[in-house]
Every structure is written in C-alpha cells, then in structure tokens.
XYZ file of C-alpha atoms in Angstrom:
716
model
C 88.421 124.172 116.089
C 89.739 120.708 116.125
C 87.545 119.015 113.835
C 89.548 121.370 111.162
C 92.311 119.329 111.645
C 90.613 116.418 110.606
C 91.724 114.646 107.062
C 88.816 114.743 104.760
C 87.430 111.370 103.530
C 85.373 111.346 100.951
C 83.406 108.477 101.425
C 81.437 108.552 104.691
C 78.034 107.250 105.891
C 75.641 109.015 107.929
C 75.732 109.453 111.766
C 73.309 110.533 113.649
C 71.987 111.752 117.123
C 71.496 109.429 119.888
C 70.134 108.178 123.260
C 71.466 107.567 126.768
C 73.394 104.686 127.560
C 74.328 103.668 131.387
C 76.852 101.327 132.393
C 75.384 99.762 135.527
C 77.731 100.075 138.423
C 78.684 96.414 139.099
C 82.320 95.388 140.626
C 84.961 95.672 138.316
C 87.480 93.282 137.668
C 91.178 93.168 136.758
C 92.021 92.197 132.956
C 94.737 89.235 133.388
C 95.783 89.493 129.855
C 96.338 93.219 129.098
C 98.439 95.713 131.634
C 99.326 99.428 130.882
C 102.805 101.061 130.854
C 102.732 104.918 130.927
C 104.096 106.652 127.724
C 103.811 103.102 125.943
C 100.229 101.965 126.493
C 98.689 98.502 126.824
C 100.670 95.352 126.158
C 99.767 91.579 126.471
C 100.665 90.046 129.857
C 103.777 87.662 129.946
C 105.323 89.230 127.014
C 108.763 90.108 126.796
C 109.339 93.543 127.191
C 112.537 95.768 126.740
C 113.741 99.389 127.639
C 116.637 101.296 126.238
C 119.778 100.759 127.911
C 120.595 104.424 128.349
C 120.051 107.562 126.807
C 121.891 108.583 123.706
C 123.198 112.020 122.329
C 124.284 113.625 119.372
C 125.766 116.781 118.104
C 124.966 118.065 114.790
C 125.571 121.263 113.593
C 125.275 122.940 116.709
C 121.951 120.870 117.202
C 121.644 118.537 120.079
C 120.036 115.379 119.377
C 118.780 113.193 122.565
C 117.144 109.779 122.529
C 115.397 110.131 125.741
C 113.402 106.962 126.090
C 112.660 103.690 124.189
C 110.368 100.785 124.838
C 109.624 97.662 123.028
C 106.958 94.865 123.270
C 106.318 92.343 120.808
C 104.591 94.440 118.457
C 106.065 97.754 118.159
C 109.089 99.668 118.944
C 108.481 103.439 120.513
C 111.310 106.031 120.275
C 111.031 109.354 121.904
C 113.824 111.964 120.954
C 114.581 115.463 121.385
C 116.228 118.344 119.446
C 117.333 121.239 121.032
C 119.124 124.374 119.898
C 117.851 124.476 116.129
C 119.853 126.416 113.706
C 118.828 129.732 112.621
C 117.460 129.896 108.594
C 120.365 131.974 106.670
C 117.573 133.362 104.268
C 113.761 134.018 104.218
C 111.900 131.063 104.433
C 110.211 131.474 101.024
C 113.385 131.526 99.208
C 114.026 128.210 100.832
C 111.032 126.318 101.260
C 112.003 122.818 99.435
C 115.504 122.934 101.412
C 113.614 122.577 104.491
C 113.823 119.257 106.179
C 110.473 117.732 106.932
C 111.720 113.906 106.958
C 111.474 111.868 110.287
C 113.946 109.369 111.335
C 114.009 105.527 110.427
C 114.819 102.476 112.263
C 117.475 100.764 110.608
C 118.166 96.831 111.459
C 121.707 95.195 111.727
C 121.132 93.902 108.400
C 120.661 97.132 107.112
C 116.506 96.715 106.441
C 115.170 100.018 107.769
C 111.689 100.932 109.191
C 109.630 103.861 108.627
C 107.641 104.803 111.760
C 104.697 107.421 112.093
C 104.407 110.413 114.871
C 102.097 109.505 117.974
C 102.585 112.622 120.046
C 105.224 115.873 119.739
C 105.939 118.888 121.189
C 107.614 122.079 119.910
C 109.454 125.520 121.937
C 110.478 127.294 118.927
C 114.105 126.599 119.433
C 113.598 122.552 119.873
C 111.243 120.202 119.758
C 110.487 116.337 120.820
C 108.590 113.360 119.048
C 107.474 109.952 119.691
C 107.591 107.606 116.982
C 106.470 104.155 116.705
C 108.166 101.374 114.747
C 107.566 97.760 113.829
C 109.163 95.394 116.790
C 112.758 94.125 116.482
C 112.332 90.615 116.149
C 116.025 89.116 115.897
C 118.523 89.053 118.977
C 120.667 90.940 119.882
C 117.690 93.932 119.960
C 120.182 96.293 118.872
C 119.235 98.783 115.899
C 120.096 102.551 115.102
C 117.996 105.718 114.446
C 118.992 107.259 111.376
C 118.567 110.997 110.541
C 118.806 111.698 106.955
C 118.396 115.499 108.079
C 116.832 117.158 110.711
C 113.159 118.246 110.890
C 112.951 122.052 110.585
C 116.521 122.514 109.610
C 118.063 123.159 106.068
C 119.211 120.197 104.183
C 122.450 121.348 102.914
C 124.938 119.988 100.219
C 127.753 118.569 102.817
C 124.941 116.656 104.865
C 125.663 113.551 106.140
C 123.117 111.051 107.748
C 123.491 110.802 111.426
C 123.375 107.285 112.901
C 122.656 106.595 116.321
C 123.014 103.404 118.316
C 120.215 101.876 120.003
C 120.486 99.101 122.516
C 117.337 97.344 124.327
C 117.386 95.560 127.476
C 114.905 93.113 128.768
C 112.874 94.622 131.646
C 110.098 93.000 134.252
C 106.882 94.750 132.624
C 104.997 94.142 136.105
C 107.565 95.962 137.733
C 106.949 99.518 135.474
C 103.266 98.360 134.645
C 99.725 98.333 135.987
C 96.536 96.228 135.968
C 94.189 96.808 133.340
C 90.390 96.791 135.236
C 87.781 95.506 132.836
C 84.291 96.888 133.525
C 81.644 94.100 132.878
C 80.054 94.396 129.655
C 75.849 94.501 130.418
C 73.169 94.791 128.375
C 72.492 98.482 127.686
C 69.758 100.428 129.839
C 68.638 102.487 127.316
C 66.536 106.121 127.331
C 65.199 107.379 124.506
C 65.632 110.836 123.160
C 63.029 112.748 120.536
C 64.602 112.762 117.246
C 63.892 115.562 114.747
C 62.471 114.400 111.406
C 65.223 114.704 108.830
C 68.143 115.216 111.401
C 70.348 112.144 110.400
C 69.284 110.685 113.751
C 70.020 107.388 114.717
C 71.310 105.651 118.066
C 74.729 106.184 119.500
C 75.766 104.330 122.512
C 78.732 105.333 124.965
C 80.440 102.994 126.603
C 83.686 102.792 129.350
C 85.422 99.455 128.601
C 88.080 99.276 131.026
C 90.479 101.794 133.033
C 93.673 101.778 134.564
C 95.173 103.223 138.016
C 98.377 104.837 137.977
C 100.189 106.647 140.897
C 98.932 109.869 139.259
C 96.122 109.331 137.278
C 93.069 107.205 136.076
C 93.042 106.427 132.549
C 89.508 105.339 131.170
C 89.215 103.548 127.984
C 85.975 103.540 126.219
C 84.295 104.146 122.949
C 81.416 106.177 120.884
C 79.553 103.730 118.764
C 76.605 103.694 116.157
C 74.420 100.874 116.886
C 72.532 101.307 113.511
C 75.613 100.370 111.643
C 74.920 103.913 109.179
C 77.379 106.357 110.950
C 80.372 107.515 111.324
C 81.602 109.833 114.317
C 84.335 112.158 113.504
C 85.444 114.208 116.397
C 84.466 114.542 120.081
C 85.975 118.272 121.089
C 87.686 118.542 124.765
C 85.264 120.743 126.111
C 82.644 118.126 125.461
C 83.737 115.652 127.818
C 82.695 116.003 131.643
C 83.650 113.319 134.228
C 81.967 113.924 137.745
C 83.149 111.653 140.892
C 81.097 110.403 143.684
C 81.544 113.899 145.508
C 80.252 115.917 142.771
C 83.683 117.441 141.678
C 84.310 117.848 138.158
C 87.364 115.959 137.390
C 89.571 118.098 134.482
C 90.595 115.043 131.733
C 93.240 114.981 129.084
C 92.583 113.226 125.918
C 95.708 110.913 124.969
C 95.573 110.251 121.156
C 98.700 107.997 120.920
C 97.055 105.437 122.508
C 93.806 103.442 122.187
C 92.481 99.864 123.412
C 94.077 98.238 120.168
C 91.039 98.634 118.161
C 91.852 99.738 114.585
C 88.910 102.231 113.374
C 90.013 101.409 109.946
C 87.961 98.268 110.040
C 85.388 99.281 112.093
C 83.899 102.955 111.031
C 80.894 102.578 113.414
C 83.461 103.024 116.579
C 85.054 105.886 117.606
C 87.346 104.757 120.602
C 88.982 106.890 122.919
C 91.250 107.570 126.115
C 90.880 110.064 128.429
C 93.102 110.507 131.982
C 92.139 112.141 134.953
C 94.113 115.094 136.783
C 93.673 115.511 140.446
C 92.447 113.899 143.449
C 89.136 111.872 142.975
C 86.538 110.146 145.502
C 85.715 106.824 145.078
C 82.450 105.256 144.289
C 79.987 106.096 141.616
C 81.187 108.420 138.791
C 79.837 109.794 135.727
C 81.225 110.509 132.177
C 79.122 112.758 130.056
C 79.887 113.329 126.378
C 77.375 116.982 125.353
C 77.871 116.700 121.583
C 79.756 115.088 118.773
C 80.833 115.893 115.352
C 79.694 113.510 112.834
C 80.468 113.237 109.339
C 77.551 113.109 106.612
C 77.836 111.567 102.806
C 75.568 114.534 100.956
C 76.070 113.269 97.444
C 74.360 116.267 95.933
C 75.413 117.807 92.606
C 75.588 121.094 90.735
C 76.753 121.900 87.195
C 78.046 125.448 86.429
C 79.690 126.924 83.087
C 83.175 128.477 83.249
C 83.470 129.752 79.759
C 86.145 128.885 77.349
C 89.087 130.615 79.382
C 88.499 131.359 83.290
C 90.806 133.750 84.597
C 92.159 134.241 88.351
C 89.939 136.327 90.377
C 86.764 135.657 87.639
C 83.600 135.143 90.176
C 80.137 133.589 89.564
C 77.568 134.305 91.958
C 75.416 131.026 92.226
C 73.215 131.099 95.584
C 72.608 127.278 95.237
C 70.708 125.686 98.016
C 71.345 122.339 99.485
C 69.058 121.038 102.221
C 71.115 118.311 104.491
C 69.668 116.557 107.316
C 67.296 119.490 107.841
C 69.921 121.931 107.658
C 69.960 124.969 104.782
C 73.940 125.403 103.058
C 73.712 128.097 100.369
C 76.824 127.561 97.828
C 76.885 131.486 97.576
C 79.671 131.920 94.822
C 82.633 130.150 93.178
C 86.025 132.007 92.307
C 89.297 131.044 90.453
C 92.240 131.208 92.751
C 95.339 133.187 92.362
C 97.161 130.369 90.754
C 94.451 129.893 87.673
C 94.143 126.464 88.572
C 91.285 126.116 91.079
C 88.317 127.023 92.898
C 87.445 128.943 96.157
C 83.728 128.540 97.118
C 81.914 130.877 99.232
C 79.306 129.142 101.662
C 76.764 130.148 103.749
C 75.560 127.721 106.493
C 74.290 127.158 110.150
C 76.687 127.275 112.946
C 76.232 123.654 113.627
C 77.923 122.802 110.031
C 81.761 122.593 110.058
C 83.407 121.243 106.675
C 81.546 121.495 103.485
C 83.621 119.409 100.946
C 82.824 120.077 97.415
C 84.812 118.154 94.786
C 84.598 117.721 90.685
C 84.857 113.894 90.743
C 85.087 114.076 87.199
C 88.601 115.048 86.819
C 92.027 114.698 88.988
C 92.431 117.209 91.831
C 95.604 118.072 93.686
C 93.969 118.718 97.108
C 91.398 120.996 98.836
C 89.686 121.274 102.010
C 86.735 122.858 104.132
C 86.918 126.210 106.497
C 84.037 127.924 108.413
C 83.020 129.505 105.432
C 84.630 128.559 102.513
C 85.712 125.328 100.666
C 88.411 125.027 98.293
C 89.938 122.628 95.558
C 92.900 122.570 92.984
C 93.105 120.716 89.310
C 96.017 118.817 88.377
C 95.875 120.010 85.100
C 94.317 123.477 85.699
C 90.490 124.240 85.264
C 88.449 122.444 82.588
C 86.738 124.375 80.038
C 82.774 124.433 79.623
C 80.963 122.507 82.198
C 81.821 122.064 85.745
C 80.164 118.926 87.509
C 80.257 119.454 91.414
C 79.963 116.926 93.991
C 79.064 118.210 97.657
C 80.443 115.144 99.177
C 80.110 115.247 102.764
C 79.502 117.962 105.474
C 80.304 118.152 109.560
C 77.643 118.412 111.667
C 77.955 118.941 115.580
C 74.992 116.715 117.215
C 74.195 117.281 120.458
C 73.756 114.445 122.996
C 74.101 114.051 126.345
C 75.490 110.556 126.497
C 76.448 109.408 129.844
C 77.876 106.364 131.102
C 77.865 105.704 135.166
C 80.716 103.257 136.495
C 82.756 103.031 139.680
C 85.948 104.008 139.955
C 88.491 103.867 143.042
C 89.702 106.827 145.289
C 92.882 108.560 143.876
C 95.087 110.830 145.956
C 97.807 112.762 144.209
C 99.697 115.718 145.463
C 98.059 119.322 144.554
C 99.837 122.560 144.419
C 97.822 124.462 147.423
C 99.311 127.515 146.986
C 98.323 128.064 143.350
C 94.200 127.949 144.894
C 94.436 130.364 147.687
C 91.689 132.603 145.909
C 90.550 132.544 142.567
C 89.138 136.162 141.364
C 87.722 135.439 137.697
C 85.835 132.199 136.919
C 83.387 131.448 134.382
C 80.361 132.317 137.117
C 82.149 135.663 138.266
C 82.309 136.917 134.871
C 78.803 136.024 133.958
C 77.750 137.804 137.321
C 80.089 141.006 136.330
C 78.680 141.282 132.923
C 75.356 141.512 134.544
C 76.036 143.788 137.442
C 76.494 147.571 137.414
C 80.519 147.874 137.493
C 81.416 151.804 137.065
C 85.109 152.511 136.712
C 86.547 153.850 140.000
C 87.258 157.513 139.648
C 90.970 157.276 140.386
C 91.568 154.510 137.897
C 92.465 155.903 134.332
C 95.720 156.075 131.905
C 96.644 155.158 128.469
C 96.388 151.834 127.178
C 98.067 150.560 124.076
C 96.176 147.453 122.298
C 96.864 145.440 119.556
C 94.195 143.510 118.138
C 93.073 142.031 114.256
C 90.874 143.928 112.768
C 88.553 143.488 109.556
C 88.501 143.188 106.599
C 91.737 141.295 106.450
C 91.918 140.697 110.406
C 95.764 141.569 110.131
C 97.233 142.996 113.513
C 96.935 146.789 114.216
C 98.083 148.910 117.157
C 95.855 151.566 118.810
C 95.684 153.770 121.903
C 92.902 154.654 123.810
C 92.211 156.421 127.374
C 91.172 153.166 129.795
C 87.403 154.539 129.884
C 87.462 154.023 125.943
C 87.731 157.724 124.832
C 90.188 159.074 122.617
C 90.071 155.377 120.724
C 92.783 155.279 117.858
C 93.534 152.826 115.274
C 97.084 154.068 114.566
C 99.010 151.245 112.050
C 99.169 148.148 110.905
C 101.424 146.090 113.484
C 101.919 144.408 116.505
C 102.961 144.641 120.419
C 103.339 148.372 120.601
C 105.112 150.027 123.444
C 104.678 153.664 124.782
C 107.453 155.745 125.679
C 107.387 157.001 129.183
C 106.580 160.142 128.231
C 103.463 159.210 126.181
C 104.634 160.859 123.123
C 105.428 157.774 120.954
C 105.295 154.325 120.297
C 107.497 151.554 119.153
C 105.908 148.437 117.348
C 106.832 145.792 114.729
C 105.339 145.002 111.324
C 106.550 143.071 108.133
C 109.916 145.562 107.741
C 111.146 145.545 111.222
C 110.706 148.145 114.085
C 109.050 151.566 113.800
C 108.561 154.444 115.914
C 105.762 156.733 115.702
C 105.446 160.356 116.806
C 101.665 160.220 118.596
C 101.157 163.491 117.903
C 102.094 164.196 114.206
C 101.315 160.628 113.179
C 105.111 160.263 111.620
C 106.709 157.042 111.409
C 110.538 156.064 111.031
C 111.903 152.780 110.699
C 114.584 151.528 113.578
C 117.733 151.454 111.593
C 119.327 147.817 111.526
C 115.955 146.055 112.637
C 114.592 143.429 110.631
C 111.171 141.461 109.731
C 111.711 139.005 112.406
C 112.086 141.736 115.257
C 109.350 141.845 117.692
C 108.229 142.777 121.350
C 109.640 146.069 121.480
C 110.162 147.691 125.055
C 111.046 151.255 126.380
C 113.736 151.673 128.808
C 112.595 153.387 131.688
C 114.618 156.671 130.919
C 113.078 156.471 127.447
C 116.658 156.599 125.943
C 116.912 152.429 124.582
C 114.387 150.074 123.048
C 115.000 146.198 123.821
C 113.551 143.899 121.595
C 113.300 140.272 120.567
C 114.880 138.959 117.002
C 113.585 135.707 115.961
C 114.583 133.478 113.300
C 115.567 134.871 110.138
C 112.520 133.076 108.592
C 110.615 135.658 109.657
C 107.735 133.531 110.661
C 105.881 134.514 113.813
C 106.632 131.474 116.410
C 108.880 129.911 113.702
C 111.736 127.418 114.526
C 115.024 128.369 115.583
C 116.880 130.546 117.862
C 115.402 133.674 119.434
C 117.588 136.282 120.525
C 117.722 139.934 122.780
C 118.798 143.090 121.565
C 118.926 146.497 122.732
C 119.852 149.762 121.357
C 119.314 153.719 120.936
C 116.028 154.579 119.905
C 116.644 155.225 116.226
C 117.861 151.818 116.140
C 121.627 152.637 116.233
C 124.405 151.103 118.356
C 122.422 147.785 118.452
C 123.659 145.408 121.327
C 123.420 141.556 121.677
C 122.199 140.642 124.871
C 121.646 136.904 124.642
C 122.560 134.842 121.615
C 122.844 131.299 122.911
C 120.686 129.101 120.603
C 117.847 129.329 122.908
C 114.213 130.764 122.575
C 114.737 133.732 124.721
C 112.112 136.281 124.816
C 112.286 139.847 126.528
C 109.328 140.926 128.618
C 110.233 144.479 130.106
C 112.589 146.415 131.694
C 113.848 146.850 135.513
C 113.456 150.475 137.251
C 117.002 150.456 137.308
C 117.533 150.606 133.979
C 120.457 148.097 133.425
C 118.449 144.744 133.941
C 115.992 142.958 131.577
C 113.366 140.533 132.495
C 113.060 137.342 129.981
C 111.931 134.080 129.456
C 113.402 131.032 128.157
C 111.040 129.086 126.299
C 111.683 124.996 126.758
C 110.106 121.682 126.120
C 108.258 121.992 129.671
C 107.407 125.652 129.894
C 109.064 128.944 130.329
C 112.120 129.766 132.660
C 111.857 133.192 133.791
C 115.110 134.980 134.633
C 116.719 138.374 134.490
C 120.155 139.789 132.812
C 122.374 142.501 134.145
C 123.488 144.496 130.981
C 126.807 145.579 132.828
C 127.854 142.600 134.444
C 125.972 139.839 132.367
C 124.596 138.233 135.510
C 121.774 136.154 135.009
C 119.521 135.187 137.949
C 116.798 132.386 137.737
C 113.586 133.269 139.567
C 111.005 130.439 138.781
C 109.540 128.383 135.740
C 106.042 128.351 134.428
C 104.454 125.241 133.095
C 103.278 127.001 130.085
C 105.796 127.169 127.151
C 104.410 130.979 125.666
C 103.793 132.693 129.116
C 103.936 136.600 129.019
C 105.600 138.026 132.017
C 104.005 140.860 133.499
C 106.064 142.343 136.318
C 104.497 144.949 138.784
C 105.118 148.211 139.479
C 107.020 147.715 142.824
C 108.907 144.807 141.119
C 107.720 142.408 144.004
C 105.272 140.413 141.625
C 104.976 138.635 138.699
C 101.301 137.918 136.516
C 101.732 135.137 134.115
C 99.870 132.619 132.036
C 100.101 129.117 133.183
C 98.176 125.683 131.851
C 95.907 124.109 134.286
C 94.335 120.558 134.538
C 92.457 119.826 131.473
C 94.497 122.086 129.445
C 92.559 124.850 130.270
C 94.407 128.827 130.512
C 94.467 130.264 134.014
C 96.664 133.460 135.364
C 98.557 133.160 138.201
C 100.405 136.146 140.293
C 103.514 134.978 142.461
C 106.174 136.934 144.011
C 109.428 137.525 141.693
C 110.715 134.524 143.073
C 107.713 132.200 142.390
C 106.902 131.862 145.989
C 103.546 132.541 147.383
C 101.482 131.457 143.891
C 97.907 132.392 143.420
C 95.823 131.296 140.595
C 93.705 134.572 139.900
C 92.374 133.719 136.815
C 90.617 130.052 136.027
C 87.593 131.112 134.063
C 87.393 127.645 131.579
C 85.980 127.167 129.023
C 86.705 130.962 128.557
C 90.398 131.612 127.267
C 91.628 134.116 129.432
C 95.193 135.432 128.773
C 98.172 138.693 128.530
C 97.590 140.133 131.917
C 99.239 143.677 132.415
C 99.360 145.503 135.636
C 97.879 149.033 136.513
C 100.239 152.016 136.632
C 99.295 151.822 140.552
C 99.855 148.009 140.671
C 96.441 147.448 142.278
C 94.702 145.978 139.231
C 95.427 143.653 136.562
C 93.682 143.962 132.825
C 93.716 140.575 130.983
C 91.958 139.251 127.616
C 89.000 137.249 127.683
C 88.120 135.444 124.828
C 84.439 134.918 125.290
C 82.139 133.786 122.069
C 79.305 135.633 122.953
C 80.825 138.774 121.842
C 83.285 138.449 118.843
C 85.999 135.841 117.505
C 88.440 138.633 119.329
C 89.058 139.119 123.049
C 87.266 141.814 125.237
C 89.132 143.333 128.193
C 88.578 142.743 131.772
C 90.011 144.652 135.100
C 90.480 142.607 138.104
C 91.453 143.903 141.314
C 93.744 142.111 143.463
C 93.081 142.820 147.147
C 89.441 142.945 146.268
C 88.553 140.158 143.116
C 86.484 143.029 141.626
C 85.928 142.469 138.307
C 85.073 145.191 136.053
C 84.452 143.982 132.139
C 85.593 146.463 129.486
C 83.428 144.769 126.541
C 83.898 147.966 124.422
C 87.524 147.436 124.332
C 88.862 144.618 121.860
C 92.623 142.938 121.884
C 95.301 142.502 124.276
C 97.177 145.200 126.112
C 100.733 146.074 125.605
C 101.676 149.201 127.558
C 99.795 151.145 130.042
C 100.973 154.558 131.419
C 99.245 156.947 133.870
C-alpha cells in the first residue's frame, strides 16, 4: 500500500474518526489574486512569469539529456528534463553499488552560486527516465542559469567523469495566455451531521472541505483539505481508491491525485491540515456534484514501553518469544518475537495486529539508531554502535490506523466536455459487477475447451517465483522449478524458463534441467519458435535487477543456447513478446515515457514495422492465433488497469476488462482464439491472482479460482 512509502515521524498527534461535512451549494466566484498554470501550479496574478526560450539537448556517453520544459515565477523555478538510452552496467550491481550515481542536478547562477532542488515528480521506462525539479527563483537579470549534472542518475560514476553544464535562458511570458482562473468556493458555516464514535477508538472530528477549483481545457482540478477540528490529530494518507467524485448525472468521475502541487499551504506549520489536489478525467455534467472520502490513514502516538533482556553477547538469528500485548485505540497489537538481524547490529520484530493497523514503529530511544521501519507484520531498526548488552528499553512510538468515515463535500461544478476514445468503449466484458456475478453463478467449463497451461507464481514460504504446469481444469498440477515466465515447447515435451543463473530447459518427462549455454542472469522471457528449433529472449541490463535501468536487447538462438544472434541492441528498452507463425518475425515492444510501442522485426531482412502504441509502459502483448488481433494491458482514467483488444494495427480497439478496484493483467489467448485467460487480483481470495476466462464473442466469464498466478503458455 502507498502508506508504506510515507516517512516515519516519531512524534504524532492522535487522530480520529469524524463527521460528515457538507459545503453548501452556492455561487462560486473567481479568485482574482491567483491563477493556475498546467505543469506548474498556482501563481499570483500580475506577477512576472518566465519560460524556457527553447529546449536544450546534450549527449553524454551515449545517453541523451533533454531539458524539455522550464518555468519560473517570483518564488520558484521548475525544470523538467529527460534522460534516454541509459548505459548498461559493466558488472553486477552488488559489486558496484557505491559507484552508482544517485545525485540530482543543481541550478548554477551566473555568479557561480548553486541551488539544490527537490524532485516533485518523475517517471521511469527502464532505458530512461524523466524528472521534474523545483529550485529557488532566479532573482537577477538576465534570467539565465546552467543546469549542472555532476553525474547522471542511475549511471556509473567513472574516474574520468566531468560535469555536464546545460545553458538555460528564460524569456518573459504572458501568464494570462497560458493560465486559467482559480475559482473560490465560498467559505460557509459547516453543516455537520454526527456519527457515533466508539469508545476508546481515538475518535474526534475530521472535516472535509473543497476550497477552490480550476477548469482547464481537459480537466477540472479540485483543491481541498481534510482537517482535524479538535487539533489533536494528524492525517497520514488518503489512498486513491478511497476518493470518489459523482457529478450531477450520477456518473463516477475518475480522479488523479497531483502530489507536486498544492494550494500553497505548508503542512509543516499546520500538522492538523492535510491538503490535497485531484484532477478529473473525462466529461463532467455541470451542476451539483459530491466528493466523498471513504477512509483515511491516521498516525497515533502510542508511547508504550517494554523492557527485555538480551544477555551479554546477542548473536545473529538469536530470537526471544515475547507475546507482549499492547492496547491502543481499542485495538490489540501483540509483539510476538524479537530476533537479531543477519548483520548482528539490530532487531527484527514480528507483530500480530488487526487488518486496519498499518505501520507499527518500535524504537530504542536510549541509543542512537541508523534507521528502521514498519511493514505488514514486522518492524525493525539498527544500532549505530551495535546492539547494547543487557536490558533493551523499547518504545512503541506510533502506529498507523485506517479510520472509516464517509466524509462528503457537495459543490457546484461547471460542465466539461473533452474528446474521448469511443472505439475503446464498445463492450466491456469483465467488470467488478460481472466478476462478482460470475463468482456466484455456476460456470461449467465448455467440453471443447482444454489444453496445457504454464503458470508462474510466487509461492510460500519464501514467496519466490516458481513455474508450474496444469491442465485447464486444474488436474495434473505440478510445481516444476524456481523460476519465471516459462515457455512450453510446441510438442509439449519441454519448457524453457529463467532463473538467477540464466535460461534453463527442462524435460517434462524426466524433470532433467539443462542450462542454455551463453545465457545470463539478466536473460528473461524465453519464447519457443513455432517449429521448436529456436528460442528468442530478452536480455536486460548486466546488473541483473528485475526491471532495472539500462538497455534491453533481444536475442535468439538454438534451444541449447548455441549460435546466439543479437536482434536489437539500440539502447532502448526492447522486450520480445512472441514469434509470428512464419518463424522469421518477432513481435516486441519498446518501453518509452508515454507507454509501449508495439513493433515487429524480420530476422532475415531486419525490416521493422510499427503497429500501434499503448499508454502503459509495461504492456504485455498477446497475439491471437490467427495473428489478426492483439490483447494488452492499458492504463484507464483514475490510474486503473484495463485490458484491451484491437486489430494488429491498433484499429477497432475494444475495452474488454475494466474491473477497478480489482487489478486484472497478463492476457493470453486460447489455442482456438475464442477465449482470453487473465490474472485477477481479488483480495477476497489471496495475495496472488486467480485466473479467469473471457469468451470474446459472448463476454461469458468463467472464474478459475483454483488456479493462481499468470499464464505464460497455453498449448492444445
């Protein structure tokens, strides 16, 4: 969950469950003192505004750095840059972790002074990344500076590295021409309706308010806050699926949270207030709308203590069973055990807690700690000077609690009409409601539908990925080996899969495993050719990190790993998807900043054909058996996963899966081309996905809840 990524704060005020708050619907009015500029945020009206004269590009060691945007007002300078074609690491990352650059560029003024900035947003697509950084404003004329890179983030720091300086020239711009007015919603007396607060629930009053909105050509941005009226609470996080906007027609409007901008409030000076900014996606019917927040994560200062004895010489792996209960806000937390970590310089705590408890932070406040954190069922910290002997005085500092609320604000919104992709909304088969209905219905497997599936899935106790085979009905289920994304040979006698040593080939009759010569730890996604004589695969960066930064190449060779031939080595993030039936073309994707490009390459002529682009960087492309259609993941409004099918050239796109908040991914065609099998993450079953079948012509859904994981092969 997103709350795990929040920085831990030692001191926190108690927060609580609250009451409904309604902003009465009244005429809104334009705020003459503030305006909104897309990609920048709020600016004061009549303040000078500057933009970058032109984009700036520099090539460094094979990587291309492009400053794509620069904007500046009286308070800050915002720079957006892109780095493409990251170089490969020359050795596994564990051997050179200290040599990897983690620095951000600095803004150098004409007098030589430098500013450090802070990253407000960024994306990564394996072979590159983009960053948006805010610096202080440039006070003096002319408005010029240099963006200085001491090294490129995610690249190796070499001895001959020199600083890269990129000249920036800012020119005046008319803010009224590129900005939109900020509309203030009148501040009225709150109309509060009470909600029963459970005894000892850490409950007090939380108020939701929408203060302002801005209407652009493509969206409406809502500026608001959650606030503790009693002043004794701190709100930690609101998860995206907990926020809902319903327009006057009753339509649920997708929302995207923007964490890089706010309403110029500074939470550091007012811990009671949690400001937020959401942008709508799609058309909106004008009139009365309602914004509802279902629940919030709060941080509670527990301040409870425990003492236990370690003896004179605690050793790595040494464990103490404590089973110490704590009662906080009516919830029981049990500290089950304490174990010395593998390094021997800290503790790992195993914790039993209710589902609505998130982080549980334990610390030794009597000694200097290097750091620590909390997870789903454990907490940990390390000592700077090693574990002290004797008594350890633990403090349960704070915990995160999910508080239900249903806070609602009602407001008037203007109508908004934007162009939408009507082709992608012809028919949606798998939705949340159709999935729940299919779970209740009796859905027997069609008699003529069968075959052998190859799955990959993390399994306990260590939850490492394993590959397995099974019949479609779940019979003859076999866990074969630790590995990932296995491909079944056309004759159903062998599989090829990847593990930490490279690509492996297994004989399914004998279970004998043979490594493919010449393959490496960073090789993945093996695919058998139609005649079974060759295997194509993707070679990642030499670091061996799954999804790590750097170039991704495509190779193919004999099934024993000999005569490996490089297909694509152009510095991009190329990923092989499948072979065409002719045996001399490969379908592949190229990950980029805006999604994935779907292409093919002819192994004989080297001709590359571009078919279409998706809006999701990690789209997996499943080619139908007749090679006329493709199925693939897309990102839907509100940052939800969907699955779409289209002609191979991208035309006649049809959305077949839109099941938010469920996550549905990894489509794969049946051998007859009439069904798709997909992976459905439904928390009511387990932490791993279950399978579902979708009939393409009728939208029939058959849940396969006895099968877990994702399908990487389906042979007749």
